[in-house]
PDB file of C-alpha atoms in Angstrom:
ATOM      1  CA  UNK Y   1       7.464  13.509 -64.691  1.00  0.00           C
ATOM      2  CA  UNK Y   2       7.545   9.065 -64.139  1.00  0.00           C
ATOM      3  CA  UNK Y   3       4.313   8.094 -61.813  1.00  0.00           C
ATOM      4  CA  UNK Y   4       6.898   7.138 -59.757  1.00  0.00           C
ATOM      5  CA  UNK Y   5       8.896  10.931 -59.400  1.00  0.00           C
ATOM      6  CA  UNK Y   6       5.675  11.753 -58.235  1.00  0.00           C
ATOM      7  CA  UNK Y   7       4.453   9.147 -55.617  1.00  0.00           C
ATOM      8  CA  UNK Y   8       4.380   9.929 -52.044  1.00  0.00           C
ATOM      9  CA  UNK Y   9       3.058   7.952 -49.273  1.00  0.00           C
ATOM     10  CA  UNK Y  10       2.564   8.958 -45.515  1.00  0.00           C
ATOM     11  CA  UNK Y  11       5.291   7.350 -42.795  1.00  0.00           C
ATOM     12  CA  UNK Y  12       5.017   4.878 -41.009  1.00  0.00           C
ATOM     13  CA  UNK Y  13       2.748   5.239 -37.046  1.00  0.00           C
ATOM     14  CA  UNK Y  14       6.610   4.877 -36.037  1.00  0.00           C
ATOM     15  CA  UNK Y  15       7.662   7.707 -38.239  1.00  0.00           C
ATOM     16  CA  UNK Y  16       5.166   9.998 -37.575  1.00  0.00           C
ATOM     17  CA  UNK Y  17       5.001   9.618 -33.957  1.00  0.00           C
ATOM     18  CA  UNK Y  18       8.628  11.082 -34.344  1.00  0.00           C
ATOM     19  CA  UNK Y  19       7.794  13.921 -36.879  1.00  0.00           C
ATOM     20  CA  UNK Y  20       5.127  15.271 -34.459  1.00  0.00           C
ATOM     21  CA  UNK Y  21       7.180  15.305 -31.289  1.00  0.00           C
ATOM     22  CA  UNK Y  22       9.459  17.533 -32.647  1.00  0.00           C
ATOM     23  CA  UNK Y  23       6.650  19.326 -34.555  1.00  0.00           C
ATOM     24  CA  UNK Y  24       5.841  20.272 -31.332  1.00  0.00           C
ATOM     25  CA  UNK Y  25       9.350  20.895 -29.650  1.00  0.00           C
ATOM     26  CA  UNK Y  26       8.852  23.540 -32.358  1.00  0.00           C
ATOM     27  CA  UNK Y  27       5.773  24.997 -31.642  1.00  0.00           C
ATOM     28  CA  UNK Y  28       6.160  25.532 -27.435  1.00  0.00           C
ATOM     29  CA  UNK Y  29       9.937  26.761 -27.436  1.00  0.00           C
ATOM     30  CA  UNK Y  30       9.973  30.085 -26.721  1.00  0.00           C
ATOM     31  CA  UNK Y  31       9.315  33.231 -29.804  1.00  0.00           C
ATOM     32  CA  UNK Y  32      12.671  34.894 -28.464  1.00  0.00           C
ATOM     33  CA  UNK Y  33      14.248  30.819 -29.368  1.00  0.00           C
ATOM     34  CA  UNK Y  34      12.870  31.227 -32.961  1.00  0.00           C
ATOM     35  CA  UNK Y  35      14.405  33.853 -33.817  1.00  0.00           C
ATOM     36  CA  UNK Y  36      18.031  34.081 -31.217  1.00  0.00           C
ATOM     37  CA  UNK Y  37      18.801  30.663 -32.045  1.00  0.00           C
ATOM     38  CA  UNK Y  38      17.560  30.893 -36.283  1.00  0.00           C
ATOM     39  CA  UNK Y  39      15.144  27.282 -34.676  1.00  0.00           C
ATOM     40  CA  UNK Y  40      12.737  27.317 -37.617  1.00  0.00           C
ATOM     41  CA  UNK Y  41      11.069  23.962 -38.919  1.00  0.00           C
ATOM     42  CA  UNK Y  42       7.655  22.832 -42.091  1.00  0.00           C
ATOM     43  CA  UNK Y  43       5.583  19.911 -41.932  1.00  0.00           C
ATOM     44  CA  UNK Y  44       5.357  18.198 -45.503  1.00  0.00           C
ATOM     45  CA  UNK Y  45       2.725  16.070 -46.329  1.00  0.00           C
ATOM     46  CA  UNK Y  46       3.484  13.589 -42.660  1.00  0.00           C
ATOM     47  CA  UNK Y  47       6.853  15.043 -42.373  1.00  0.00           C
ATOM     48  CA  UNK Y  48       9.017  17.846 -41.865  1.00  0.00           C
ATOM     49  CA  UNK Y  49      12.494  19.337 -41.809  1.00  0.00           C
ATOM     50  CA  UNK Y  50      13.912  20.902 -39.162  1.00  0.00           C
ATOM     51  CA  UNK Y  51      16.146  23.861 -39.002  1.00  0.00           C
ATOM     52  CA  UNK Y  52      18.632  24.553 -35.597  1.00  0.00           C
ATOM     53  CA  UNK Y  53      22.186  26.007 -36.221  1.00  0.00           C
ATOM     54  CA  UNK Y  54      23.218  26.019 -33.406  1.00  0.00           C
ATOM     55  CA  UNK Y  55      22.737  22.675 -31.504  1.00  0.00           C
ATOM     56  CA  UNK Y  56      25.495  20.056 -33.203  1.00  0.00           C
ATOM     57  CA  UNK Y  57      23.372  16.817 -32.935  1.00  0.00           C
ATOM     58  CA  UNK Y  58      21.720  15.378 -36.410  1.00  0.00           C
ATOM     59  CA  UNK Y  59      17.908  14.926 -35.205  1.00  0.00           C
ATOM     60  CA  UNK Y  60      17.181  18.731 -35.048  1.00  0.00           C
ATOM     61  CA  UNK Y  61      18.634  19.606 -39.176  1.00  0.00           C
ATOM     62  CA  UNK Y  62      17.624  17.261 -40.972  1.00  0.00           C
ATOM     63  CA  UNK Y  63      14.293  15.942 -42.610  1.00  0.00           C
ATOM     64  CA  UNK Y  64      12.285  13.157 -42.527  1.00  0.00           C
ATOM     65  CA  UNK Y  65       9.579  11.709 -42.944  1.00  0.00           C
ATOM     66  CA  UNK Y  66       9.931  12.550 -46.958  1.00  0.00           C
ATOM     67  CA  UNK Y  67       9.450  10.046 -49.487  1.00  0.00           C
ATOM     68  CA  UNK Y  68       8.581  11.884 -52.384  1.00  0.00           C
ATOM     69  CA  UNK Y  69      10.891  13.293 -54.950  1.00  0.00           C
ATOM     70  CA  UNK Y  70       8.563  16.278 -54.920  1.00  0.00           C
ATOM     71  CA  UNK Y  71       8.589  16.422 -50.856  1.00  0.00           C
ATOM     72  CA  UNK Y  72      12.402  15.981 -51.227  1.00  0.00           C
ATOM     73  CA  UNK Y  73      12.933  18.478 -53.935  1.00  0.00           C
ATOM     74  CA  UNK Y  74      10.671  20.551 -51.297  1.00  0.00           C
ATOM     75  CA  UNK Y  75      12.509  19.640 -48.422  1.00  0.00           C
ATOM     76  CA  UNK Y  76      15.651  20.393 -50.050  1.00  0.00           C
ATOM     77  CA  UNK Y  77      15.224  23.777 -51.545  1.00  0.00           C
ATOM     78  CA  UNK Y  78      14.312  24.666 -47.803  1.00  0.00           C
ATOM     79  CA  UNK Y  79      17.219  23.392 -46.127  1.00  0.00           C
ATOM     80  CA  UNK Y  80      19.190  24.853 -48.683  1.00  0.00           C
ATOM     81  CA  UNK Y  81      18.104  27.982 -47.220  1.00  0.00           C
ATOM     82  CA  UNK Y  82      19.881  27.488 -44.104  1.00  0.00           C
ATOM     83  CA  UNK Y  83      23.124  27.226 -42.084  1.00  0.00           C
ATOM     84  CA  UNK Y  84      24.920  25.360 -40.038  1.00  0.00           C
ATOM     85  CA  UNK Y  85      25.057  20.987 -40.507  1.00  0.00           C
ATOM     86  CA  UNK Y  86      22.092  20.002 -42.886  1.00  0.00           C
ATOM     87  CA  UNK Y  87      20.822  16.152 -42.669  1.00  0.00           C
ATOM     88  CA  UNK Y  88      18.313  13.296 -45.114  1.00  0.00           C
ATOM     89  CA  UNK Y  89      16.744  10.527 -43.069  1.00  0.00           C
ATOM     90  CA  UNK Y  90      15.549   7.532 -44.473  1.00  0.00           C
ATOM     91  CA  UNK Y  91      14.918   4.492 -44.653  1.00  0.00           C
ATOM     92  CA  UNK Y  92      15.864   2.734 -47.792  1.00  0.00           C
ATOM     93  CA  UNK Y  93      14.316  -0.298 -47.955  1.00  0.00           C
ATOM     94  CA  UNK Y  94      10.623   1.927 -48.148  1.00  0.00           C
ATOM     95  CA  UNK Y  95      12.072   4.370 -50.590  1.00  0.00           C
ATOM     96  CA  UNK Y  96      10.970   4.589 -53.799  1.00  0.00           C
ATOM     97  CA  UNK Y  97      13.264   3.520 -57.403  1.00  0.00           C
ATOM     98  CA  UNK Y  98      12.663   7.270 -58.067  1.00  0.00           C
ATOM     99  CA  UNK Y  99      13.778   8.454 -55.032  1.00  0.00           C
ATOM    100  CA  UNK Y 100      16.998   7.012 -54.391  1.00  0.00           C
ATOM    101  CA  UNK Y 101      17.814   8.004 -58.155  1.00  0.00           C
ATOM    102  CA  UNK Y 102      16.911  10.945 -56.771  1.00  0.00           C
ATOM    103  CA  UNK Y 103      20.096  10.857 -54.395  1.00  0.00           C
ATOM    104  CA  UNK Y 104      21.573  10.014 -56.556  1.00  0.00           C
ATOM    105  CA  UNK Y 105      21.069  12.850 -58.969  1.00  0.00           C
ATOM    106  CA  UNK Y 106      22.045  15.155 -56.287  1.00  0.00           C
ATOM    107  CA  UNK Y 107      24.981  13.423 -55.316  1.00  0.00           C
ATOM    108  CA  UNK Y 108      24.056  13.089 -51.738  1.00  0.00           C
ATOM    109  CA  UNK Y 109      26.249  11.665 -49.348  1.00  0.00           C
ATOM    110  CA  UNK Y 110      25.855   8.833 -46.097  1.00  0.00           C
ATOM    111  CA  UNK Y 111      27.167  10.125 -43.266  1.00  0.00           C
ATOM    112  CA  UNK Y 112      27.491   7.333 -40.394  1.00  0.00           C
ATOM    113  CA  UNK Y 113      26.324   4.618 -39.953  1.00  0.00           C
ATOM    114  CA  UNK Y 114      22.709   5.960 -39.073  1.00  0.00           C
ATOM    115  CA  UNK Y 115      19.967   5.064 -37.849  1.00  0.00           C
ATOM    116  CA  UNK Y 116      17.451   2.437 -36.153  1.00  0.00           C
ATOM    117  CA  UNK Y 117      14.431   2.719 -35.565  1.00  0.00           C
ATOM    118  CA  UNK Y 118      12.744   0.688 -32.699  1.00  0.00           C
ATOM    119  CA  UNK Y 119       9.594  -0.287 -31.566  1.00  0.00           C
ATOM    120  CA  UNK Y 120       7.889  -1.824 -28.119  1.00  0.00           C
ATOM    121  CA  UNK Y 121       4.280  -3.589 -29.039  1.00  0.00           C
ATOM    122  CA  UNK Y 122       2.726  -2.409 -25.317  1.00  0.00           C
ATOM    123  CA  UNK Y 123       0.558  -5.606 -25.333  1.00  0.00           C
ATOM    124  CA  UNK Y 124       3.748  -7.644 -24.777  1.00  0.00           C
ATOM    125  CA  UNK Y 125       4.288  -5.784 -22.146  1.00  0.00           C
ATOM    126  CA  UNK Y 126       6.262  -7.718 -19.683  1.00  0.00           C
ATOM    127  CA  UNK Y 127       8.835  -5.587 -16.871  1.00  0.00           C
ATOM    128  CA  UNK Y 128       7.950  -7.009 -13.855  1.00  0.00           C
ATOM    129  CA  UNK Y 129      11.867  -6.671 -13.236  1.00  0.00           C
ATOM    130  CA  UNK Y 130      11.421  -4.308 -10.545  1.00  0.00           C
ATOM    131  CA  UNK Y 131      14.060  -0.490 -11.354  1.00  0.00           C
ATOM    132  CA  UNK Y 132      16.610  -0.841  -8.892  1.00  0.00           C
ATOM    133  CA  UNK Y 133      17.032   3.365  -9.827  1.00  0.00           C
ATOM    134  CA  UNK Y 134      14.571   5.726  -8.918  1.00  0.00           C
ATOM    135  CA  UNK Y 135      12.430   8.084 -11.057  1.00  0.00           C
ATOM    136  CA  UNK Y 136       9.962  10.026 -11.498  1.00  0.00           C
ATOM    137  CA  UNK Y 137       8.123  13.064 -13.278  1.00  0.00           C
ATOM    138  CA  UNK Y 138       9.668  16.422 -13.971  1.00  0.00           C
ATOM    139  CA  UNK Y 139       8.177  19.188 -11.528  1.00  0.00           C
ATOM    140  CA  UNK Y 140       6.990  23.072 -14.534  1.00  0.00           C
ATOM    141  CA  UNK Y 141       8.985  24.385 -11.212  1.00  0.00           C
ATOM    142  CA  UNK Y 142      12.412  22.640 -12.143  1.00  0.00           C
ATOM    143  CA  UNK Y 143      11.853  22.767 -15.587  1.00  0.00           C
ATOM    144  CA  UNK Y 144      15.097  24.491 -16.319  1.00  0.00           C
ATOM    145  CA  UNK Y 145      16.973  22.587 -14.515  1.00  0.00           C
ATOM    146  CA  UNK Y 146      15.373  20.104 -16.431  1.00  0.00           C
ATOM    147  CA  UNK Y 147      16.774  21.807 -19.568  1.00  0.00           C
ATOM    148  CA  UNK Y 148      20.513  22.206 -18.585  1.00  0.00           C
ATOM    149  CA  UNK Y 149      20.652  18.790 -18.224  1.00  0.00           C
ATOM    150  CA  UNK Y 150      19.765  17.684 -21.327  1.00  0.00           C
ATOM    151  CA  UNK Y 151      21.884  20.284 -22.942  1.00  0.00           C
ATOM    152  CA  UNK Y 152      24.885  18.411 -20.777  1.00  0.00           C
ATOM    153  CA  UNK Y 153      24.212  15.080 -21.501  1.00  0.00           C
ATOM    154  CA  UNK Y 154      24.509  16.190 -25.527  1.00  0.00           C
ATOM    155  CA  UNK Y 155      26.449  17.979 -25.353  1.00  0.00           C
ATOM    156  CA  UNK Y 156      24.787  21.103 -27.006  1.00  0.00           C
ATOM    157  CA  UNK Y 157      24.916  24.426 -25.333  1.00  0.00           C
ATOM    158  CA  UNK Y 158      24.075  26.184 -22.392  1.00  0.00           C
ATOM    159  CA  UNK Y 159      22.178  28.926 -24.927  1.00  0.00           C
ATOM    160  CA  UNK Y 160      19.334  25.815 -25.940  1.00  0.00           C
ATOM    161  CA  UNK Y 161      18.471  25.354 -22.274  1.00  0.00           C
ATOM    162  CA  UNK Y 162      14.732  27.123 -23.112  1.00  0.00           C
ATOM    163  CA  UNK Y 163      14.556  24.526 -25.891  1.00  0.00           C
ATOM    164  CA  UNK Y 164      14.386  21.206 -23.073  1.00  0.00           C
ATOM    165  CA  UNK Y 165      12.188  23.475 -20.206  1.00  0.00           C
ATOM    166  CA  UNK Y 166       9.770  24.006 -22.739  1.00  0.00           C
ATOM    167  CA  UNK Y 167       8.325  20.655 -23.438  1.00  0.00           C
ATOM    168  CA  UNK Y 168       7.754  20.284 -19.222  1.00  0.00           C
ATOM    169  CA  UNK Y 169       4.689  20.177 -18.242  1.00  0.00           C
ATOM    170  CA  UNK Y 170       3.370  20.754 -21.742  1.00  0.00           C
ATOM    171  CA  UNK Y 171       0.321  18.699 -23.025  1.00  0.00           C
ATOM    172  CA  UNK Y 172       1.430  15.384 -24.612  1.00  0.00           C
ATOM    173  CA  UNK Y 173       4.659  15.477 -22.490  1.00  0.00           C
ATOM    174  CA  UNK Y 174       6.019  13.487 -19.616  1.00  0.00           C
ATOM    175  CA  UNK Y 175       9.254  14.439 -18.498  1.00  0.00           C
ATOM    176  CA  UNK Y 176      12.094  12.311 -16.013  1.00  0.00           C
ATOM    177  CA  UNK Y 177      14.498  12.094 -12.936  1.00  0.00           C
ATOM    178  CA  UNK Y 178      16.387   9.505 -12.424  1.00  0.00           C
ATOM    179  CA  UNK Y 179      18.002  10.437  -9.011  1.00  0.00           C
ATOM    180  CA  UNK Y 180      20.877   9.353  -6.623  1.00  0.00           C
ATOM    181  CA  UNK Y 181      19.797   9.993  -3.812  1.00  0.00           C
ATOM    182  CA  UNK Y 182      17.428  12.588  -4.067  1.00  0.00           C
ATOM    183  CA  UNK Y 183      19.675  14.058  -6.699  1.00  0.00           C
ATOM    184  CA  UNK Y 184      18.557  14.324 -11.407  1.00  0.00           C
ATOM    185  CA  UNK Y 185      22.228  12.112 -12.581  1.00  0.00           C
ATOM    186  CA  UNK Y 186      19.938  11.469 -15.372  1.00  0.00           C
ATOM    187  CA  UNK Y 187      16.622  12.921 -18.278  1.00  0.00           C
ATOM    188  CA  UNK Y 188      14.622  11.748 -20.794  1.00  0.00           C
ATOM    189  CA  UNK Y 189      11.302  12.692 -22.356  1.00  0.00           C
ATOM    190  CA  UNK Y 190       7.893  10.524 -23.808  1.00  0.00           C
ATOM    191  CA  UNK Y 191       5.610  12.777 -26.722  1.00  0.00           C
ATOM    192  CA  UNK Y 192       2.151  10.682 -27.350  1.00  0.00           C
ATOM    193  CA  UNK Y 193      -0.439  11.812 -29.358  1.00  0.00           C
ATOM    194  CA  UNK Y 194      -3.470   9.215 -29.423  1.00  0.00           C
ATOM    195  CA  UNK Y 195      -2.209   5.618 -28.423  1.00  0.00           C
ATOM    196  CA  UNK Y 196       1.686   6.813 -30.453  1.00  0.00           C
ATOM    197  CA  UNK Y 197       4.783   7.356 -28.319  1.00  0.00           C
ATOM    198  CA  UNK Y 198       8.115   8.475 -29.074  1.00  0.00           C
ATOM    199  CA  UNK Y 199      10.990   8.451 -26.598  1.00  0.00           C
ATOM    200  CA  UNK Y 200      13.350  10.958 -27.004  1.00  0.00           C
ATOM    201  CA  UNK Y 201      15.372  12.871 -24.773  1.00  0.00           C
ATOM    202  CA  UNK Y 202      17.269  10.441 -22.593  1.00  0.00           C
ATOM    203  CA  UNK Y 203      21.235  11.461 -21.081  1.00  0.00           C
ATOM    204  CA  UNK Y 204      22.854  10.528 -18.386  1.00  0.00           C
ATOM    205  CA  UNK Y 205      24.908  13.210 -16.595  1.00  0.00           C
ATOM    206  CA  UNK Y 206      29.514  12.181 -17.217  1.00  0.00           C
ATOM    207  CA  UNK Y 207      29.635  10.506 -14.326  1.00  0.00           C
ATOM    208  CA  UNK Y 208      26.767   8.688 -12.971  1.00  0.00           C
ATOM    209  CA  UNK Y 209      26.959   6.596 -16.272  1.00  0.00           C
ATOM    210  CA  UNK Y 210      28.155   3.218 -16.728  1.00  0.00           C
ATOM    211  CA  UNK Y 211      25.043   2.366 -13.187  1.00  0.00           C
ATOM    212  CA  UNK Y 212      22.031   1.536 -15.048  1.00  0.00           C
ATOM    213  CA  UNK Y 213      20.492   5.426 -15.337  1.00  0.00           C
ATOM    214  CA  UNK Y 214      19.019   4.654 -19.140  1.00  0.00           C
ATOM    215  CA  UNK Y 215      17.656   0.944 -19.592  1.00  0.00           C
ATOM    216  CA  UNK Y 216      15.000   2.344 -15.674  1.00  0.00           C
ATOM    217  CA  UNK Y 217      14.589   5.721 -17.355  1.00  0.00           C
ATOM    218  CA  UNK Y 218      13.373   3.370 -20.484  1.00  0.00           C
ATOM    219  CA  UNK Y 219      11.715   1.152 -18.862  1.00  0.00           C
ATOM    220  CA  UNK Y 220       9.825   4.318 -16.226  1.00  0.00           C
ATOM    221  CA  UNK Y 221       8.450   5.197 -19.066  1.00  0.00           C
ATOM    222  CA  UNK Y 222       7.159   2.595 -20.968  1.00  0.00           C
ATOM    223  CA  UNK Y 223       5.183   2.301 -17.472  1.00  0.00           C
ATOM    224  CA  UNK Y 224       3.908   5.497 -17.609  1.00  0.00           C
ATOM    225  CA  UNK Y 225       2.593   5.133 -21.168  1.00  0.00           C
ATOM    226  CA  UNK Y 226       0.933   1.998 -20.810  1.00  0.00           C
ATOM    227  CA  UNK Y 227      -0.853   3.773 -17.712  1.00  0.00           C
ATOM    228  CA  UNK Y 228      -2.481   6.880 -20.098  1.00  0.00           C
ATOM    229  CA  UNK Y 229      -3.368   3.698 -23.243  1.00  0.00           C
ATOM    230  CA  UNK Y 230       0.021   3.745 -25.553  1.00  0.00           C
ATOM    231  CA  UNK Y 231      -0.404   1.266 -27.130  1.00  0.00           C
ATOM    232  CA  UNK Y 232       2.924   2.297 -29.712  1.00  0.00           C
ATOM    233  CA  UNK Y 233       5.854   2.776 -28.078  1.00  0.00           C
ATOM    234  CA  UNK Y 234       8.998   4.165 -31.080  1.00  0.00           C
ATOM    235  CA  UNK Y 235      12.072   5.865 -30.472  1.00  0.00           C
ATOM    236  CA  UNK Y 236      15.712   5.975 -32.430  1.00  0.00           C
ATOM    237  CA  UNK Y 237      19.462   5.463 -31.999  1.00  0.00           C
ATOM    238  CA  UNK Y 238      22.403   5.039 -33.520  1.00  0.00           C
ATOM    239  CA  UNK Y 239      22.458   1.794 -35.438  1.00  0.00           C
ATOM    240  CA  UNK Y 240      24.812  -0.857 -34.173  1.00  0.00           C
ATOM    241  CA  UNK Y 241      27.931  -0.830 -36.346  1.00  0.00           C
ATOM    242  CA  UNK Y 242      30.083  -4.432 -36.479  1.00  0.00           C
ATOM    243  CA  UNK Y 243      32.151  -4.439 -33.174  1.00  0.00           C
ATOM    244  CA  UNK Y 244      31.400  -1.440 -31.677  1.00  0.00           C
ATOM    245  CA  UNK Y 245      29.822  -1.029 -28.315  1.00  0.00           C
ATOM    246  CA  UNK Y 246      25.365   0.266 -28.961  1.00  0.00           C
ATOM    247  CA  UNK Y 247      24.534   0.704 -25.005  1.00  0.00           C
ATOM    248  CA  UNK Y 248      21.932   1.990 -26.129  1.00  0.00           C
ATOM    249  CA  UNK Y 249      20.712  -0.632 -28.930  1.00  0.00           C
ATOM    250  CA  UNK Y 250      21.661  -3.001 -26.356  1.00  0.00           C
ATOM    251  CA  UNK Y 251      19.521  -1.831 -23.945  1.00  0.00           C
ATOM    252  CA  UNK Y 252      16.645  -0.769 -25.958  1.00  0.00           C
ATOM    253  CA  UNK Y 253      16.519  -4.341 -26.707  1.00  0.00           C
ATOM    254  CA  UNK Y 254      16.672  -5.837 -23.682  1.00  0.00           C
ATOM    255  CA  UNK Y 255      14.022  -4.426 -22.081  1.00  0.00           C
ATOM    256  CA  UNK Y 256      11.627  -5.428 -24.678  1.00  0.00           C
ATOM    257  CA  UNK Y 257      12.061  -3.247 -28.454  1.00  0.00           C
ATOM    258  CA  UNK Y 258      12.473  -5.002 -31.564  1.00  0.00           C
ATOM    259  CA  UNK Y 259      14.852  -3.720 -34.630  1.00  0.00           C
ATOM    260  CA  UNK Y 260      11.397  -1.737 -36.960  1.00  0.00           C
ATOM    261  CA  UNK Y 261      14.278  -0.965 -39.829  1.00  0.00           C
ATOM    262  CA  UNK Y 262      17.298   1.202 -40.197  1.00  0.00           C
ATOM    263  CA  UNK Y 263      17.193   4.996 -41.431  1.00  0.00           C
ATOM    264  CA  UNK Y 264      20.527   5.955 -43.707  1.00  0.00           C
ATOM    265  CA  UNK Y 265      21.805   9.675 -42.817  1.00  0.00           C
ATOM    266  CA  UNK Y 266      22.693  11.627 -46.385  1.00  0.00           C
ATOM    267  CA  UNK Y 267      23.989  15.116 -45.900  1.00  0.00           C
ATOM    268  CA  UNK Y 268      22.385  17.797 -47.355  1.00  0.00           C
TER     269      UNK Y 268
END
């Protein structure tokens, strides 16, 4: 086998923190959920393959953080044994030539516009503008409410409430509510490992959208992370498409995130 086919490299830190978050999400999930929903995850050389067939989201049914042919072959074989939708996400600008040849040989087709990875440098934080919307950390006794709201916001089946409930109060995780009065109307999560943090789980109940709630939750997580020695925040969202509105991407850019790279999605 040619050397470029076996070449391995670790994912960049902004991708590694995302992998760690999903591995930990799997690890803290209840064993009953894993069994009943066929939730499985395979760590591979700094990346992973994750499968949760009942979840409609690409994020829980994909190969992430891998770019060598050897690693991709292992992940591809593992994913072939799973049901539901399955995807490969990869930064093609960083992929070796052999990996690009492997994707072509497998006949993998691009799916959608792909995802944008964005990064925020905590050393240049400028959050002087106060939040007009109140946010707060989720209490452990509110875990079920938090999980149900995330499911509603992302159109997940209610059986996956336990998935998101499981992270509330766990080491490394910080979960947030945005409030209308005293009532939670939006959710967000932050996973921290060392000085890096991954942001996810951002959603708003449909009747409260377009009020600046997600922007407030982004700022709250940055402020919380800065207070806990986070130096770099990473997040991903649907990549911008010409002529299509992208509120999530725009909100992140307005707060100060920079676009690090584009990650394509391929259907497995």
